[in-house]
Short mmCIF file of C-alpha atoms and ligand atoms in Angstrom, two decimals:
data_model
loop_
_atom_site.label_atom_id
_atom_site.label_comp_id
_atom_site.label_asym_id
_atom_site.label_seq_id
_atom_site.Cartn_x
_atom_site.Cartn_y
_atom_site.Cartn_z
CA MET K 116 17.57 -5.96 7.56
CA ALA K 117 15.91 -2.64 9.64
CA VAL K 118 12.54 -1.45 10.74
CA ARG K 119 11.72 1.86 8.47
CA LYS K 120 10.12 4.55 9.66
CA ILE K 121 6.46 4.84 8.42
CA ARG K 122 5.32 8.09 6.70
CA ILE K 123 2.12 9.75 8.11
CA TYR K 124 -0.73 11.34 6.15
CA GLY K 125 0.01 15.03 5.22
CA ASP K 126 4.06 14.19 4.28
CA PRO K 127 4.19 15.03 0.48
CA VAL K 128 5.85 11.61 -0.33
CA LEU K 129 2.30 9.90 0.15
CA ARG K 130 1.01 11.71 -2.89
CA LYS K 131 3.88 11.26 -5.36
CA MET K 132 3.62 8.93 -7.83
CA ALA K 133 6.70 5.86 -7.76
CA GLU K 134 8.94 5.36 -10.46
CA PRO K 135 9.52 2.07 -12.19
CA VAL K 136 12.08 0.02 -10.70
CA GLU K 137 14.91 -0.35 -13.43
CA ALA K 138 16.98 -2.74 -11.91
CA ILE K 139 16.57 -5.34 -9.38
CA ASP K 140 20.16 -5.06 -7.18
CA ASP K 141 21.02 -4.77 -3.66
CA GLU K 142 19.62 -1.59 -2.67
CA ILE K 143 16.26 -2.93 -3.94
CA ARG K 144 16.54 -6.42 -2.24
CA GLU K 145 17.73 -4.72 0.95
CA LEU K 146 14.60 -1.90 0.80
CA ALA K 147 12.14 -4.80 -0.32
CA ALA K 148 13.54 -7.07 3.11
CA ASP K 149 13.32 -4.05 5.24
CA MET K 150 9.38 -3.13 4.11
CA LEU K 151 8.53 -6.66 4.74
CA GLU K 152 10.06 -6.41 8.34
CA THR K 153 8.23 -2.77 8.39
CA MET K 154 5.35 -4.21 8.01
CA TYR K 155 5.47 -6.91 10.41
CA ALA K 156 6.76 -5.04 13.24
CA ASN K 157 3.69 -3.14 12.51
CA ASN K 158 1.14 -5.18 12.07
CA GLY K 159 0.46 -4.41 8.46
CA VAL K 160 -0.82 -6.64 5.45
CA GLY K 161 0.62 -4.45 3.07
CA LEU K 162 3.31 -1.98 2.38
CA ALA K 163 4.16 -0.05 -0.33
CA ALA K 164 7.31 2.12 -0.90
CA ASN K 165 5.78 5.42 -0.58
CA GLN K 166 5.26 5.03 3.09
CA VAL K 167 9.17 4.24 3.57
CA GLY K 168 9.37 7.43 1.73
CA VAL K 169 11.28 5.52 -1.23
CA LEU K 170 9.37 6.50 -4.94
CA ARG K 171 9.86 3.20 -6.33
CA ARG K 172 7.11 1.31 -7.24
CA ILE K 173 7.66 -1.75 -5.10
CA ILE K 174 4.84 -3.29 -2.75
CA VAL K 175 4.93 -6.03 0.12
CA VAL K 176 1.72 -8.07 0.95
CA ASP K 177 0.99 -10.81 3.36
CA THR K 178 -2.56 -11.52 3.43
CA GLN K 179 -2.16 -13.19 7.12
CA SER K 180 -5.30 -15.58 6.20
CA GLU K 181 -5.37 -19.11 5.68
CA GLU K 182 -7.89 -19.03 2.95
CA ASP K 183 -5.98 -15.82 1.02
CA ASP K 184 -2.37 -17.35 0.17
CA PRO K 185 -0.48 -16.23 3.41
CA GLY K 186 2.93 -15.38 3.44
CA PRO K 187 5.16 -12.66 2.44
CA LYS K 188 4.81 -11.39 -1.43
CA VAL K 189 7.32 -8.68 -3.05
CA PHE K 190 5.71 -6.97 -6.13
CA ILE K 191 7.81 -5.18 -8.28
CA ASN K 192 6.64 -2.69 -10.90
CA PRO K 193 2.76 -3.79 -10.46
CA VAL K 194 0.38 -4.04 -12.80
CA ILE K 195 -3.62 -3.97 -12.85
CA ARG K 196 -5.79 -5.42 -15.81
CA ASN K 197 -9.22 -5.79 -16.36
CA PRO K 198 -10.82 -5.12 -12.80
CA LYS K 199 -14.24 -6.69 -12.39
CA GLY K 200 -16.82 -6.29 -9.73
CA ALA K 201 -17.56 -4.40 -6.77
CA GLU K 202 -16.90 -4.86 -3.31
CA VAL K 203 -17.19 -3.02 -0.19
CA MET K 204 -14.51 -3.77 2.49
CA GLU K 205 -13.02 -1.98 5.45
CA GLU K 206 -9.57 -0.55 5.54
CA GLY K 207 -7.03 0.70 7.20
CA CYS K 208 -3.93 1.78 6.50
CA LEU K 209 -0.47 2.30 8.82
CA SER K 210 0.29 5.68 7.30
CA ILE K 211 -3.20 6.60 8.74
CA PRO K 212 -3.50 5.54 12.01
CA ASP K 213 -6.43 4.82 13.75
CA ILE K 214 -8.82 5.55 10.91
CA ARG K 215 -10.68 2.78 9.13
CA ALA K 216 -13.56 2.83 6.75
CA ASP K 217 -15.53 0.95 4.17
CA VAL K 218 -14.20 1.00 0.58
CA LYS K 219 -15.43 -0.42 -2.62
CA ARG K 220 -12.99 -1.58 -5.15
CA ALA K 221 -13.12 -4.28 -8.07
CA LYS K 222 -13.49 -7.41 -6.55
CA GLU K 223 -10.77 -9.13 -8.92
CA PHE K 224 -8.58 -8.21 -11.84
CA ASP K 225 -5.46 -9.88 -13.56
CA PHE K 226 -2.09 -9.42 -11.95
CA GLU K 227 1.01 -9.25 -13.07
CA ALA K 228 4.14 -8.15 -11.65
CA LEU K 229 8.31 -8.99 -10.94
CA ASP K 230 9.22 -11.11 -8.23
CA LEU K 231 12.72 -10.09 -6.11
CA ASP K 232 14.90 -12.55 -8.70
CA GLY K 233 13.28 -10.57 -11.71
CA ASN K 234 11.04 -13.25 -12.67
CA ARG K 235 7.13 -11.99 -14.15
CA VAL K 236 4.72 -13.32 -11.57
CA ALA K 237 1.25 -13.34 -13.12
CA PHE K 238 -2.18 -14.78 -11.56
CA HIS K 239 -5.61 -13.50 -11.25
CA ALA K 240 -6.40 -11.86 -7.71
CA ASN K 241 -9.37 -11.88 -5.62
CA GLY K 242 -10.61 -11.49 -2.27
CA LEU K 243 -8.06 -10.26 0.53
CA LEU K 244 -5.00 -10.25 -1.37
CA ALA K 245 -6.78 -8.47 -5.11
CA ARG K 246 -7.98 -6.16 -2.04
CA ILE K 247 -4.60 -5.51 -0.27
CA ILE K 248 -2.60 -5.37 -3.94
CA LEU K 249 -5.30 -2.70 -5.04
CA HIS K 250 -4.84 -0.60 -1.64
CA GLU K 251 -0.96 -0.86 -2.22
CA VAL K 252 -0.74 0.24 -6.07
CA ASP K 253 -2.60 3.01 -5.09
CA HIS K 254 -0.11 4.25 -2.93
CA LEU K 255 2.53 3.79 -5.76
CA ASN K 256 0.26 6.51 -7.50
CA GLY K 257 -0.42 9.07 -4.68
CA ARG K 258 -3.44 7.87 -3.67
CA LEU K 259 -4.91 7.10 -0.45
CA PHE K 260 -8.13 5.21 0.74
CA VAL K 261 -9.52 8.13 2.54
CA ASP K 262 -9.40 10.06 -0.43
CA TYR K 263 -12.65 7.70 -1.92
CA LEU K 264 -14.66 8.56 1.16
CA SER K 265 -17.89 10.31 1.17
CA PRO K 266 -18.07 13.61 2.06
CA VAL K 267 -20.36 13.08 5.15
CA LYS K 268 -17.69 10.33 6.18
CA LYS K 269 -14.45 12.77 5.27
CA MET K 270 -16.41 15.28 7.20
CA MET K 271 -16.71 12.97 9.98
CA LEU K 272 -13.02 12.14 9.67
CA LYS K 273 -11.72 16.09 9.16
CA ASP K 274 -10.52 16.59 12.77
CA GLN K 275 -8.62 13.36 13.08
CA LEU K 276 -6.84 13.42 9.78
CA LYS K 277 -6.25 17.37 10.86
CA LYS K 278 -4.18 16.18 13.62
CA LEU K 279 -1.94 13.56 11.73
CA GLU K 280 -1.19 15.97 9.53
CA GLN K 281 0.07 18.02 12.51
CA LYS K 282 1.87 15.07 13.19
CA ALA K 283 3.33 14.44 10.19
CA LEU K 284 4.40 17.84 9.23
CA ALA K 285 6.32 17.89 12.92
CA MET K 286 7.87 14.90 12.09
CA GLN K 287 9.52 15.84 8.88
CA ALA K 288 10.82 19.09 11.21
CA ALA K 289 12.47 16.91 13.45
NI1 NI D 426 -1.86 2.10 3.06
#
């Protein structure tokens, strides 16, 4: 297992669509283990494969909250169905350090994915777990939480985001 480098806002891989996982082999198992380690090393509650530069549909989640089904979870080829309701929560992202903002998303939905053994997992998601899953599945589709911000809020964060973009470019060149 290893902590992988997290891609920062401005890195093109964060804007790409991840591809479905065809077979859960050693490479995928290693990726999932590394993603969990990377998430914990950075005190995150979720991570998508795009964020470590791999375009595969894998997310890892740990709410780290007693009321929200804590513990490490790996979801492969996740699918969100029947989103309902709306809720505003503050979000951050390991790929967008030092920026947090309120984001409105669905409150609950039906969720389906594969686990690392290839078994189908399905449940009704709500609370913090639902919020993290929505954020991470967005990553797999090249979408970031800052995309939801109002034009005013975006203007306020413009300089900070520009700096991150420059940092991402420098990291790519290094
Ligand atoms: Ni994120």
